[in-house]
C-alpha cells in the first residue's frame, strides 16, 4: 500500500470518498491481489485517538475538525431556519463522528426496493451482506454474523434512567424488544453500537486499517475531487486537488463515487452529468442530461421531549469540564468509564397509528439534556436557561414523504453545494412527527418515571394542542443526520443509477453510498450504507 503517494500507473478502480461505503468497498475490492485500487479522501487520516472515544461524538458532530460542516438553505416549513448538517471529512467519514447506533431497518424496507424493479435488493439478498460485515458480540441468531470486520456490541451502561425508559414504554403499551435487528423491530429496548470494549469502531478502523498492508491498495488523503474525467460517454479517471495542485488519476475499469448524499450528486454535476437546464444555469458544459441527479433527497427530522430530572443520575455532573477531562483520560487509557460509551442506549420503534403493520417512528433516549446544553466550552449552549440534571428522548418519522434536492451554487467544485431538504412539505409528515411527540409524552408520564420526572422543558407545559405542537415543531425540529437518496437507484426517469449502481447512460462509473437509496430505510443509516458497499463489491467482483 502507498499512503499519500502519487502513482503513475493506471488503477483498476478509483474509489472517491473513504466514508462508511468507501472503506468497505476499497477493502473488499483489494482482497483480490490482481485489483489495483486507489482510495481518495478529501479529509485527513484518522490517527487522532479521540476518534476512538465514544462520548466524543457530541464534540465531533459540532466542531469543524474532520467535518464538512454543511448547513441547509433556509427551510420554508421550519420558519426559514438553516439546519446544521455535519458530514464526516476524514478516513471513516461520518462513521468516525456519528452516534454509532447500529440498526438496519425492516425486511419490508428492502422488499419494497425489490418491488420497485430491483430484485437484487430484497431482504433475503441484503441480509447476507449485513451479516458479512458483522462481528456480533450479542446473542446470536440467523439475523447476525460473527466473522465480519465490524464489531457490534451492546454497552448496557447501568444507568437507572435507561431501565425507567424501557419499563415506561411497556407501561405505555409497547412491547419489549430484545433485538431491534431481529425478527421484529417494534417495541422498546436497547440499541446495538459499532463499539467494542469501550472504543468506537469506524468503517476505517474495521475495514480499511487491516487492508492497509496490501500492496495493491493506495490511499490518498487531502484529495478534493474536482471532476470525473470523461471520454465521450465513459469515465476514465478523476481530477483532484491536492495541496493546491491538480492531479489526474486514470482508471482502466471504473470510477466509483462514494462521496455521500451531499457530495456524490455535486460531483456528478461538476462533471457535466445532471439536469441539463440546471447545469447550464451555473455555466457547466453538459456531457450527459440526467434529470434525477440531486433529486429525491430525504432525511430524518427529529423533535426532542426534555425533562428536568429530580435525581442526580444523569450526565450533568460527569460532563462538567474537570470531570469530563477525567472521563476522557479514563476512556483513552483504560477504555472504561462514562466516556467509553455513547449514552443513546435506550430506544424505541413506535407506531403513530396502532393500525399500521410496521413502526413509523424511532426514538433514542439519553440520560441528560441535549448536547447543546452541556457545560463544555466548545459546545453551543441550549436555548433554555435551565442548567442541571435532565433527560430527553428524540423522536423522528422513519419514512418521510417530503423530499428535497442537492444543487450547485456555481461552477466552482470547491464551493459548498445547495442543500434543500424541504422538511415537512408533506402534511402527513407533520402529523406523524406530532403523534411522535405525544407518544414520548405518554411514555414519560408512566409510573416508572415518577421518581425522576421533573417539569417538562420541551415542548413545555404551554404546548398542548395539535396546532401548538405543530408550531413548536416548526420552531425547533432538527436533523438526526441521516440524509439519503440524492442519486437514487431505480428504473424510472429520475433514477440516477441502475440496480447494480451503475450511472445510467455512462460507462465505467458507479455510485456506492447512501445517496442511491430510493427510499429511507426504517433505521439509522450507517449499517445500510455498509451493506450497500458489500453488495456493490459483489456486483463488481462477480463481473470480473
Short mmCIF file of C-alpha atoms in Angstrom, two decimals:
data_model
loop_
_atom_site.label_atom_id
_atom_site.label_comp_id
_atom_site.label_asym_id
_atom_site.label_seq_id
_atom_site.Cartn_x
_atom_site.Cartn_y
_atom_site.Cartn_z
CA UNK A 1 0.00 0.00 0.00
CA UNK A 2 1.00 3.58 -0.63
CA UNK A 3 -0.48 6.28 1.58
CA UNK A 4 -0.35 9.74 0.07
CA UNK A 5 1.85 8.51 -2.72
CA UNK A 6 1.16 9.81 -6.22
CA UNK A 7 1.21 6.87 -8.61
CA UNK A 8 1.93 6.93 -12.32
CA UNK A 9 0.13 3.68 -13.18
CA UNK A 10 -3.48 3.38 -14.13
CA UNK A 11 -5.68 1.85 -11.47
CA UNK A 12 -8.35 -0.75 -11.97
CA UNK A 13 -10.67 1.02 -9.53
CA UNK A 14 -10.68 4.57 -8.22
CA UNK A 15 -12.91 4.94 -5.17
CA UNK A 16 -13.62 8.56 -4.25
CA UNK A 17 -14.58 9.03 -0.61
CA UNK A 18 -13.41 6.99 2.39
CA UNK A 19 -16.62 7.04 4.41
CA UNK A 20 -18.83 4.17 5.53
CA UNK A 21 -19.20 2.89 1.96
CA UNK A 22 -15.79 3.76 0.54
CA UNK A 23 -13.84 2.00 3.29
CA UNK A 24 -15.87 -1.19 2.87
CA UNK A 25 -15.57 -1.07 -0.91
CA UNK A 26 -11.83 -0.38 -1.02
CA UNK A 27 -11.24 -3.21 1.42
CA UNK A 28 -13.35 -5.74 -0.48
CA UNK A 29 -12.00 -4.83 -3.93
CA UNK A 30 -8.40 -5.01 -2.76
CA UNK A 31 -8.90 -8.50 -1.31
CA UNK A 32 -8.21 -9.63 -4.89
CA UNK A 33 -4.48 -9.07 -5.29
CA UNK A 34 -4.95 -8.53 -9.01
CA UNK A 35 -7.03 -5.38 -8.48
CA UNK A 36 -5.11 -2.10 -8.28
CA UNK A 37 -7.27 0.12 -6.06
CA UNK A 38 -6.91 3.82 -5.36
CA UNK A 39 -8.93 5.33 -2.49
CA UNK A 40 -9.19 9.12 -2.42
CA UNK A 41 -10.35 11.05 0.65
CA UNK A 42 -10.82 14.83 0.96
CA UNK A 43 -10.12 14.79 4.70
CA UNK A 44 -7.15 13.57 6.65
CA UNK A 45 -6.05 10.41 8.42
CA UNK A 46 -7.91 9.13 11.47
CA UNK A 47 -4.79 8.96 13.62
CA UNK A 48 -6.21 11.05 16.49
CA UNK A 49 -7.06 8.75 19.45
CA UNK A 50 -10.07 10.97 20.24
CA UNK A 51 -11.87 9.36 17.30
CA UNK A 52 -11.97 6.16 19.34
CA UNK A 53 -13.69 7.70 22.37
CA UNK A 54 -17.44 7.17 22.00
CA UNK A 55 -18.54 10.20 24.02
CA UNK A 56 -16.53 12.48 21.71
CA UNK A 57 -19.45 12.24 19.24
CA UNK A 58 -21.08 15.29 20.81
CA UNK A 59 -17.94 17.31 20.12
CA UNK A 60 -17.04 15.91 16.70
CA UNK A 61 -20.53 16.50 15.28
CA UNK A 62 -20.43 20.16 16.28
CA UNK A 63 -16.83 21.01 15.51
CA UNK A 64 -15.16 21.75 12.18
CA UNK A 65 -12.48 19.17 12.83
CA UNK A 66 -12.99 16.24 10.41
CA UNK A 67 -16.34 17.67 9.38
CA UNK A 68 -17.65 19.28 6.18
CA UNK A 69 -19.78 21.44 8.48
CA UNK A 70 -22.57 22.00 5.96
CA UNK A 71 -25.84 23.80 6.52
CA UNK A 72 -29.05 23.87 4.56
CA UNK A 73 -30.61 26.79 2.80
CA UNK A 74 -33.41 28.43 4.82
CA UNK A 75 -36.15 25.83 5.22
CA UNK A 76 -39.58 27.31 4.36
CA UNK A 77 -41.50 24.89 6.59
CA UNK A 78 -39.16 25.34 9.55
CA UNK A 79 -39.70 29.11 9.85
CA UNK A 80 -36.85 29.87 7.47
CA UNK A 81 -34.22 28.30 9.71
CA UNK A 82 -30.95 26.98 8.33
CA UNK A 83 -30.29 23.47 9.63
CA UNK A 84 -26.78 22.35 10.51
CA UNK A 85 -25.69 19.26 8.53
CA UNK A 86 -22.41 17.74 9.78
CA UNK A 87 -20.78 15.21 7.45
CA UNK A 88 -17.55 13.35 8.17
CA UNK A 89 -14.39 14.52 6.41
CA UNK A 90 -11.71 12.02 7.43
CA UNK A 91 -10.86 8.38 6.85
CA UNK A 92 -14.03 6.68 8.03
CA UNK A 93 -16.25 9.61 7.01
CA UNK A 94 -19.35 10.06 9.12
CA UNK A 95 -18.73 6.71 10.82
CA UNK A 96 -15.82 8.44 12.59
CA UNK A 97 -18.05 11.11 14.17
CA UNK A 98 -21.56 9.61 14.34
CA UNK A 99 -23.57 8.24 17.28
CA UNK A 100 -22.53 4.65 16.43
CA UNK A 101 -26.08 3.23 16.71
CA UNK A 102 -26.35 0.08 14.59
CA UNK A 103 -29.80 -0.58 13.13
CA UNK A 104 -30.59 -1.93 9.69
CA UNK A 105 -34.33 -1.38 9.13
CA UNK A 106 -37.09 -3.85 8.36
CA UNK A 107 -37.44 -6.59 5.78
CA UNK A 108 -40.23 -4.54 4.23
CA UNK A 109 -37.79 -1.67 3.53
CA UNK A 110 -35.70 -3.79 1.22
CA UNK A 111 -38.53 -5.85 -0.21
CA UNK A 112 -40.10 -2.54 -1.28
CA UNK A 113 -36.89 -1.71 -3.17
CA UNK A 114 -37.22 -5.06 -4.93
CA UNK A 115 -40.84 -4.29 -5.78
CA UNK A 116 -39.65 -1.08 -7.46
CA UNK A 117 -37.90 -3.26 -10.04
CA UNK A 118 -34.65 -4.05 -8.21
CA UNK A 119 -34.86 -7.70 -7.13
CA UNK A 120 -31.16 -7.72 -6.15
CA UNK A 121 -32.13 -5.64 -3.10
CA UNK A 122 -34.83 -7.79 -1.49
CA UNK A 123 -34.30 -8.57 2.19
CA UNK A 124 -33.23 -12.14 1.52
CA UNK A 125 -30.49 -10.75 -0.77
CA UNK A 126 -29.25 -7.98 1.55
CA UNK A 127 -29.33 -9.89 4.86
CA UNK A 128 -26.21 -11.93 3.93
CA UNK A 129 -24.42 -8.65 3.16
CA UNK A 130 -25.35 -7.24 6.58
CA UNK A 131 -24.16 -10.45 8.22
CA UNK A 132 -20.93 -10.43 6.22
CA UNK A 133 -19.90 -7.11 7.78
CA UNK A 134 -20.73 -8.05 11.36
CA UNK A 135 -18.74 -9.45 14.21
CA UNK A 136 -21.72 -9.56 16.53
CA UNK A 137 -20.96 -9.73 20.26
CA UNK A 138 -24.51 -10.31 21.49
CA UNK A 139 -26.94 -13.21 21.44
CA UNK A 140 -26.53 -14.93 18.11
CA UNK A 141 -29.37 -15.64 15.70
CA UNK A 142 -29.89 -16.08 11.97
CA UNK A 143 -30.04 -12.28 11.72
CA UNK A 144 -26.42 -11.72 12.77
CA UNK A 145 -22.94 -12.56 11.57
CA UNK A 146 -19.93 -13.26 13.76
CA UNK A 147 -16.96 -13.35 11.38
CA UNK A 148 -17.07 -9.87 9.81
CA UNK A 149 -14.68 -6.97 10.36
CA UNK A 150 -17.14 -4.65 12.16
CA UNK A 151 -17.66 -5.39 15.87
CA UNK A 152 -21.24 -4.82 17.03
CA UNK A 153 -21.90 -4.76 20.76
CA UNK A 154 -24.36 -3.54 23.38
CA UNK A 155 -22.74 -1.47 26.15
CA UNK A 156 -25.54 -1.90 28.75
CA UNK A 157 -24.48 1.06 30.87
CA UNK A 158 -26.04 0.65 34.35
CA UNK A 159 -27.99 3.91 34.48
CA UNK A 160 -31.44 3.63 36.11
CA UNK A 161 -32.93 6.03 33.56
CA UNK A 162 -32.42 3.54 30.73
CA UNK A 163 -34.34 0.96 32.73
CA UNK A 164 -37.02 3.55 33.51
CA UNK A 165 -37.46 4.38 29.82
CA UNK A 166 -37.83 0.73 28.84
CA UNK A 167 -40.21 0.00 31.71
CA UNK A 168 -42.27 3.11 30.99
CA UNK A 169 -42.51 2.15 27.34
CA UNK A 170 -44.01 -1.17 28.33
CA UNK A 171 -46.36 0.53 30.78
CA UNK A 172 -47.49 2.73 27.89
CA UNK A 173 -48.44 -0.38 25.92
CA UNK A 174 -45.36 -1.03 23.78
CA UNK A 175 -43.73 -4.49 23.69
CA UNK A 176 -40.23 -5.16 24.93
CA UNK A 177 -37.82 -5.89 22.06
CA UNK A 178 -34.63 -7.76 22.84
CA UNK A 179 -33.12 -7.11 19.40
CA UNK A 180 -34.13 -4.25 17.08
CA UNK A 181 -32.23 -6.05 14.30
CA UNK A 182 -34.04 -9.33 14.86
CA UNK A 183 -37.31 -10.76 13.60
CA UNK A 184 -39.36 -7.70 14.60
CA UNK A 185 -38.48 -4.05 15.02
CA UNK A 186 -41.38 -2.77 17.12
CA UNK A 187 -41.05 -2.01 20.82
CA UNK A 188 -38.71 -0.60 23.44
CA UNK A 189 -35.24 -1.87 24.28
CA UNK A 190 -31.53 -1.17 23.98
CA UNK A 191 -29.57 -0.46 20.83
CA UNK A 192 -26.52 -2.15 19.40
CA UNK A 193 -23.50 0.02 18.60
CA UNK A 194 -20.40 -0.07 16.41
CA UNK A 195 -18.31 -0.12 19.59
CA UNK A 196 -16.30 -2.78 21.36
CA UNK A 197 -14.51 -2.83 24.70
CA UNK A 198 -15.04 0.88 25.27
CA UNK A 199 -13.97 2.17 21.84
CA UNK A 200 -15.58 3.37 18.62
CA UNK A 201 -15.06 1.25 15.54
CA UNK A 202 -15.40 3.37 12.43
CA UNK A 203 -15.57 1.86 8.96
CA UNK A 204 -11.93 2.89 8.51
CA UNK A 205 -10.80 1.09 11.62
CA UNK A 206 -12.81 -2.06 10.90
CA UNK A 207 -12.33 -2.39 7.13
CA UNK A 208 -9.58 -0.07 5.92
CA UNK A 209 -6.86 -0.38 8.55
CA UNK A 210 -6.46 -4.17 8.08
CA UNK A 211 -6.33 -3.62 4.30
CA UNK A 212 -3.54 -1.04 4.52
CA UNK A 213 -0.87 -3.74 4.44
CA UNK A 214 -1.90 -4.73 0.89
CA UNK A 215 0.48 -3.55 -1.82
CA UNK A 216 -2.38 -3.19 -4.32
CA UNK A 217 -4.19 -0.54 -2.27
CA UNK A 218 -3.17 3.13 -2.46
CA UNK A 219 -4.77 5.70 -0.16
CA UNK A 220 -4.53 9.42 -0.86
CA UNK A 221 -5.86 11.82 1.77
CA UNK A 222 -6.34 15.56 1.36
CA UNK A 223 -7.65 14.99 -2.17
CA UNK A 224 -10.56 17.25 -3.12
CA UNK A 225 -12.45 15.93 -6.12
CA UNK A 226 -12.77 18.45 -8.93
CA UNK A 227 -14.49 16.31 -11.54
CA UNK A 228 -14.80 12.89 -13.10
CA UNK A 229 -12.78 12.81 -16.32
CA UNK A 230 -14.90 11.65 -19.25
CA UNK A 231 -14.01 10.35 -22.69
CA UNK A 232 -17.24 10.52 -24.67
CA UNK A 233 -19.71 8.58 -22.53
CA UNK A 234 -17.11 6.74 -20.43
CA UNK A 235 -15.46 7.71 -17.13
CA UNK A 236 -11.70 7.27 -17.45
CA UNK A 237 -10.42 8.97 -14.30
CA UNK A 238 -10.70 11.87 -11.89
CA UNK A 239 -9.14 15.26 -11.35
CA UNK A 240 -8.43 16.10 -7.70
CA UNK A 241 -6.79 18.98 -5.92
CA UNK A 242 -4.00 18.07 -3.51
CA UNK A 243 -2.14 20.83 -1.67
CA UNK A 244 -3.50 23.38 -4.13
CA UNK A 245 -2.34 21.49 -7.22
CA UNK A 246 -4.43 19.47 -9.68
CA UNK A 247 -3.59 15.79 -10.03
CA UNK A 248 -5.21 13.45 -12.55
CA UNK A 249 -5.66 9.74 -11.83
CA UNK A 250 -6.76 7.32 -14.56
CA UNK A 251 -8.56 4.01 -14.38
CA UNK A 252 -8.78 1.05 -16.71
CA UNK A 253 -12.06 -0.20 -15.27
CA UNK A 254 -14.21 2.03 -13.04
CA UNK A 255 -14.53 5.25 -11.12
CA UNK A 256 -16.71 4.74 -8.05
CA UNK A 257 -18.14 7.74 -6.23
CA UNK A 258 -18.64 7.11 -2.50
CA UNK A 259 -18.76 10.78 -1.60
CA UNK A 260 -22.07 10.69 0.26
CA UNK A 261 -25.55 12.08 -0.20
CA UNK A 262 -24.33 15.69 -0.43
CA UNK A 263 -21.10 15.31 -2.37
CA UNK A 264 -21.86 12.50 -4.83
CA UNK A 265 -24.57 14.40 -6.73
CA UNK A 266 -22.42 17.53 -6.57
CA UNK A 267 -19.52 15.57 -8.07
CA UNK A 268 -21.69 14.35 -10.93
CA UNK A 269 -22.96 17.84 -11.68
CA UNK A 270 -19.48 19.37 -11.64
CA UNK A 271 -18.52 16.64 -14.13
CA UNK A 272 -21.30 17.69 -16.52
CA UNK A 273 -23.73 14.91 -15.52
CA UNK A 274 -27.11 16.10 -14.32
CA UNK A 275 -30.15 18.12 -15.27
CA UNK A 276 -29.04 19.98 -18.40
CA UNK A 277 -31.05 23.10 -17.62
CA UNK A 278 -29.63 23.40 -14.11
CA UNK A 279 -26.07 22.77 -15.28
CA UNK A 280 -26.40 25.46 -17.92
CA UNK A 281 -27.64 27.91 -15.31
CA UNK A 282 -24.32 27.69 -13.45
CA UNK A 283 -22.16 27.53 -16.58
CA UNK A 284 -21.17 23.86 -16.60
CA UNK A 285 -20.99 22.17 -20.04
CA UNK A 286 -23.49 19.33 -20.26
CA UNK A 287 -21.99 15.92 -21.03
CA UNK A 288 -24.97 13.79 -20.05
CA UNK A 289 -28.50 15.00 -19.29
CA UNK A 290 -29.64 13.04 -16.23
CA UNK A 291 -32.61 14.76 -14.61
CA UNK A 292 -32.63 12.92 -11.29
CA UNK A 293 -29.18 13.95 -10.07
CA UNK A 294 -29.63 15.75 -6.76
CA UNK A 295 -33.35 14.98 -6.56
CA UNK A 296 -35.17 12.66 -4.11
CA UNK A 297 -33.22 13.95 -1.08
CA UNK A 298 -34.63 12.53 2.17
CA UNK A 299 -33.67 12.92 5.82
CA UNK A 300 -34.94 12.11 9.29
CA UNK A 301 -36.29 15.17 11.13
CA UNK A 302 -36.44 14.89 14.91
CA UNK A 303 -38.06 16.56 17.89
CA UNK A 304 -36.87 16.26 21.50
CA UNK A 305 -39.03 15.94 24.58
CA UNK A 306 -36.91 17.06 27.55
CA UNK A 307 -37.50 16.96 31.32
CA UNK A 308 -35.82 18.11 34.48
CA UNK A 309 -34.58 15.07 36.42
CA UNK A 310 -35.31 15.02 40.17
CA UNK A 311 -32.37 12.76 41.00
CA UNK A 312 -28.64 13.26 40.25
CA UNK A 313 -28.37 10.22 37.98
CA UNK A 314 -27.80 11.99 34.66
CA UNK A 315 -24.73 13.03 32.68
CA UNK A 316 -24.80 16.55 34.09
CA UNK A 317 -22.10 16.09 36.73
CA UNK A 318 -19.96 13.86 34.51
CA UNK A 319 -19.85 16.49 31.77
CA UNK A 320 -18.63 19.31 33.95
CA UNK A 321 -15.33 20.45 32.48
CA UNK A 322 -12.95 18.87 35.01
CA UNK A 323 -14.90 15.62 35.27
CA UNK A 324 -15.24 15.41 31.51
CA UNK A 325 -11.46 15.65 31.20
CA UNK A 326 -11.04 12.88 33.77
CA UNK A 327 -13.59 10.70 31.95
CA UNK A 328 -11.81 11.33 28.67
CA UNK A 329 -8.47 10.22 30.09
CA UNK A 330 -10.07 7.15 31.62
CA UNK A 331 -11.56 6.22 28.26
CA UNK A 332 -8.28 6.83 26.41
CA UNK A 333 -6.06 4.96 28.85
CA UNK A 334 -8.33 2.31 30.35
CA UNK A 335 -11.16 2.07 27.79
CA UNK A 336 -13.66 2.36 30.61
CA UNK A 337 -15.79 4.93 32.42
CA UNK A 338 -18.59 7.24 31.28
CA UNK A 339 -16.82 8.40 28.09
CA UNK A 340 -16.32 4.83 26.85
CA UNK A 341 -19.91 4.55 25.58
CA UNK A 342 -22.35 6.88 23.88
CA UNK A 343 -25.44 7.27 26.05
CA UNK A 344 -28.18 6.73 23.46
CA UNK A 345 -28.61 3.15 24.61
CA UNK A 346 -32.34 3.18 25.29
CA UNK A 347 -34.67 3.39 22.33
CA UNK A 348 -37.95 2.54 20.70
CA UNK A 349 -39.65 1.86 17.40
CA UNK A 350 -43.26 3.01 17.68
CA UNK A 351 -46.41 3.37 15.59
CA UNK A 352 -48.09 6.74 15.12
CA UNK A 353 -51.29 4.79 14.45
CA UNK A 354 -51.92 1.35 16.02
CA UNK A 355 -53.47 0.11 12.77
CA UNK A 356 -50.08 0.27 11.00
CA UNK A 357 -48.34 -3.00 10.18
CA UNK A 358 -44.87 -1.58 10.90
CA UNK A 359 -43.48 1.14 13.19
CA UNK A 360 -43.14 4.55 11.56
CA UNK A 361 -41.33 6.30 14.42
CA UNK A 362 -37.91 5.83 16.03
CA UNK A 363 -36.68 7.21 19.33
CA UNK A 364 -33.38 7.43 21.19
CA UNK A 365 -33.31 8.11 24.94
CA UNK A 366 -30.42 9.91 26.65
CA UNK A 367 -29.95 10.34 30.44
CA UNK A 368 -29.06 14.00 30.06
CA UNK A 369 -30.11 17.07 28.17
CA UNK A 370 -29.27 17.57 24.50
CA UNK A 371 -25.58 18.11 23.81
CA UNK A 372 -26.28 21.77 23.13
CA UNK A 373 -27.00 22.13 26.87
CA UNK A 374 -23.83 20.52 28.16
CA UNK A 375 -21.34 22.55 30.16
CA UNK A 376 -18.43 22.15 27.79
CA UNK A 377 -16.71 25.28 26.45
CA UNK A 378 -16.67 24.03 22.83
CA UNK A 379 -20.38 23.09 22.70
CA UNK A 380 -23.02 25.65 21.82
CA UNK A 381 -25.39 26.24 24.72
CA UNK A 382 -29.05 25.28 24.69
CA UNK A 383 -31.78 27.83 24.10
CA UNK A 384 -33.25 27.04 27.50
CA UNK A 385 -31.79 28.79 30.54
CA UNK A 386 -32.05 25.61 32.62
CA UNK A 387 -28.70 24.10 33.58
CA UNK A 388 -28.94 20.97 35.68
CA UNK A 389 -29.96 17.34 35.74
CA UNK A 390 -32.34 16.35 32.99
CA UNK A 391 -33.16 13.69 30.41
CA UNK A 392 -34.65 13.60 26.93
CA UNK A 393 -35.80 11.35 24.15
CA UNK A 394 -35.89 12.27 20.50
CA UNK A 395 -38.47 11.07 18.01
CA UNK A 396 -38.49 11.03 14.23
CA UNK A 397 -40.54 9.71 11.35
CA UNK A 398 -38.87 6.70 9.80
CA UNK A 399 -40.12 7.03 6.22
CA UNK A 400 -40.82 10.70 5.48
CA UNK A 401 -42.78 11.68 2.38
CA UNK A 402 -41.08 15.07 1.97
CA UNK A 403 -38.21 15.18 -0.50
CA UNK A 404 -35.71 17.87 -1.37
CA UNK A 405 -32.63 18.36 -3.51
CA UNK A 406 -28.90 18.98 -3.71
CA UNK A 407 -27.97 21.70 -6.22
CA UNK A 408 -24.99 23.85 -7.18
CA UNK A 409 -24.36 27.50 -6.37
CA UNK A 410 -21.71 27.90 -9.04
CA UNK A 411 -19.31 26.02 -11.30
CA UNK A 412 -16.66 26.10 -8.55
CA UNK A 413 -16.16 22.45 -7.47
CA UNK A 414 -14.74 23.59 -4.12
CA UNK A 415 -17.84 25.60 -3.20
CA UNK A 416 -20.36 24.07 -0.80
CA UNK A 417 -23.44 22.80 -2.64
CA UNK A 418 -27.00 23.95 -2.03
CA UNK A 419 -28.89 21.71 0.41
CA UNK A 420 -32.69 21.95 0.35
CA UNK A 421 -34.25 19.08 2.34
CA UNK A 422 -37.75 20.56 2.12
CA UNK A 423 -38.67 19.22 5.54
CA UNK A 424 -42.38 18.95 6.48
CA UNK A 425 -43.53 19.87 2.99
CA UNK A 426 -45.97 16.95 3.13
CA UNK A 427 -48.83 17.26 5.70
CA UNK A 428 -48.54 13.58 6.65
CA UNK A 429 -45.01 14.18 7.91
CA UNK A 430 -46.28 16.90 10.24
CA UNK A 431 -48.96 14.57 11.59
CA UNK A 432 -46.59 11.66 12.19
CA UNK A 433 -43.99 13.79 13.98
CA UNK A 434 -46.72 15.43 16.09
CA UNK A 435 -48.00 11.99 17.11
CA UNK A 436 -44.44 11.04 17.98
CA UNK A 437 -44.22 13.89 20.47
CA UNK A 438 -47.46 12.68 22.03
CA UNK A 439 -46.11 9.12 22.22
CA UNK A 440 -43.00 10.27 24.11
CA UNK A 441 -45.09 12.35 26.49
CA UNK A 442 -47.20 9.28 27.22
CA UNK A 443 -44.07 7.23 27.98
CA UNK A 444 -42.63 9.89 30.27
CA UNK A 445 -45.99 10.12 32.12
CA UNK A 446 -45.79 6.47 33.25
CA UNK A 447 -45.15 5.26 36.79
CA UNK A 448 -41.58 4.18 36.01
CA UNK A 449 -40.58 7.85 35.70
CA UNK A 450 -42.43 9.13 38.80
CA UNK A 451 -39.30 9.35 40.97
CA UNK A 452 -37.26 11.03 38.21
CA UNK A 453 -39.68 13.22 36.27
CA UNK A 454 -39.48 16.95 36.86
CA UNK A 455 -41.03 19.75 34.82
CA UNK A 456 -41.12 19.32 31.05
CA UNK A 457 -38.59 21.68 29.47
CA UNK A 458 -39.55 20.98 25.86
CA UNK A 459 -42.02 21.34 24.29
CA UNK A 460 -43.13 22.71 27.69
CA UNK A 461 -46.42 22.72 29.60
CA UNK A 462 -47.77 25.59 27.46
CA UNK A 463 -47.63 23.44 24.28
CA UNK A 464 -50.63 21.08 24.34
CA UNK A 465 -52.96 21.28 21.34
CA UNK A 466 -52.16 19.84 17.92
CA UNK A 467 -51.70 23.30 16.48
CA UNK A 468 -49.41 24.35 19.34
CA UNK A 469 -47.28 21.23 18.85
CA UNK A 470 -47.04 21.89 15.12
CA UNK A 471 -45.96 25.49 15.72
CA UNK A 472 -43.34 24.25 18.18
CA UNK A 473 -42.09 21.65 15.69
CA UNK A 474 -41.54 24.28 13.02
CA UNK A 475 -39.58 26.33 15.54
CA UNK A 476 -37.46 23.53 16.96
CA UNK A 477 -37.31 20.36 14.82
CA UNK A 478 -33.81 19.39 13.76
CA UNK A 479 -31.98 16.75 11.71
CA UNK A 480 -30.73 13.48 13.13
CA UNK A 481 -28.04 13.41 10.39
CA UNK A 482 -29.42 10.67 8.08
CA UNK A 483 -29.52 12.17 4.56
CA UNK A 484 -30.07 9.71 1.72
CA UNK A 485 -31.47 9.37 -1.79
CA UNK A 486 -29.98 12.16 -3.92
CA UNK A 487 -28.69 9.75 -6.63
CA UNK A 488 -31.43 7.20 -6.36
CA UNK A 489 -31.38 3.70 -7.73
CA UNK A 490 -34.32 2.70 -9.90
CA UNK A 491 -35.92 2.17 -13.26
CA UNK A 492 -37.91 5.38 -13.67
CA UNK A 493 -36.94 8.59 -15.48
CA UNK A 494 -35.43 10.17 -12.34
CA UNK A 495 -33.27 7.18 -11.41
CA UNK A 496 -29.56 8.04 -11.44
CA UNK A 497 -28.15 4.52 -11.10
CA UNK A 498 -29.42 1.10 -12.09
CA UNK A 499 -29.86 -1.85 -9.72
CA UNK A 500 -26.11 -2.57 -9.85
CA UNK A 501 -25.35 1.09 -9.03
CA UNK A 502 -24.01 1.98 -12.48
CA UNK A 503 -24.73 5.56 -13.53
CA UNK A 504 -27.34 5.41 -16.24
CA UNK A 505 -26.01 6.30 -19.70
CA UNK A 506 -22.37 6.42 -18.58
CA UNK A 507 -19.84 3.58 -18.74
CA UNK A 508 -17.24 2.93 -16.07
CA UNK A 509 -18.97 4.99 -13.37
CA UNK A 510 -20.84 3.83 -10.27
CA UNK A 511 -22.15 5.44 -7.13
CA UNK A 512 -21.88 3.47 -3.91
CA UNK A 513 -23.16 5.26 -0.82
CA UNK A 514 -26.41 6.31 0.90
CA UNK A 515 -27.33 8.59 -2.00
CA UNK A 516 -28.52 5.58 -4.04
CA UNK A 517 -31.30 4.66 -1.63
CA UNK A 518 -34.66 5.08 -3.40
CA UNK A 519 -36.48 5.30 -0.06
CA UNK A 520 -35.32 5.82 3.51
CA UNK A 521 -34.73 2.62 5.45
CA UNK A 522 -36.54 2.46 8.80
CA UNK A 523 -33.33 2.93 10.77
CA UNK A 524 -30.11 4.80 11.31
CA UNK A 525 -28.20 4.83 8.03
CA UNK A 526 -24.66 3.63 8.84
CA UNK A 527 -25.43 -0.11 8.72
CA UNK A 528 -27.46 0.12 5.47
CA UNK A 529 -24.66 2.14 3.86
CA UNK A 530 -22.08 -0.53 4.68
CA UNK A 531 -24.48 -3.14 3.32
CA UNK A 532 -24.76 -1.20 0.06
CA UNK A 533 -20.98 -1.30 -0.29
CA UNK A 534 -20.89 -5.03 0.42
CA UNK A 535 -23.48 -5.60 -2.33
CA UNK A 536 -21.63 -3.31 -4.75
CA UNK A 537 -18.39 -5.23 -4.18
CA UNK A 538 -20.25 -8.44 -5.02
CA UNK A 539 -21.60 -6.95 -8.26
CA UNK A 540 -18.18 -5.64 -9.31
CA UNK A 541 -16.18 -8.75 -8.42
CA UNK A 542 -18.74 -11.12 -9.94
CA UNK A 543 -18.50 -9.19 -13.22
CA UNK A 544 -14.71 -9.55 -13.36
#
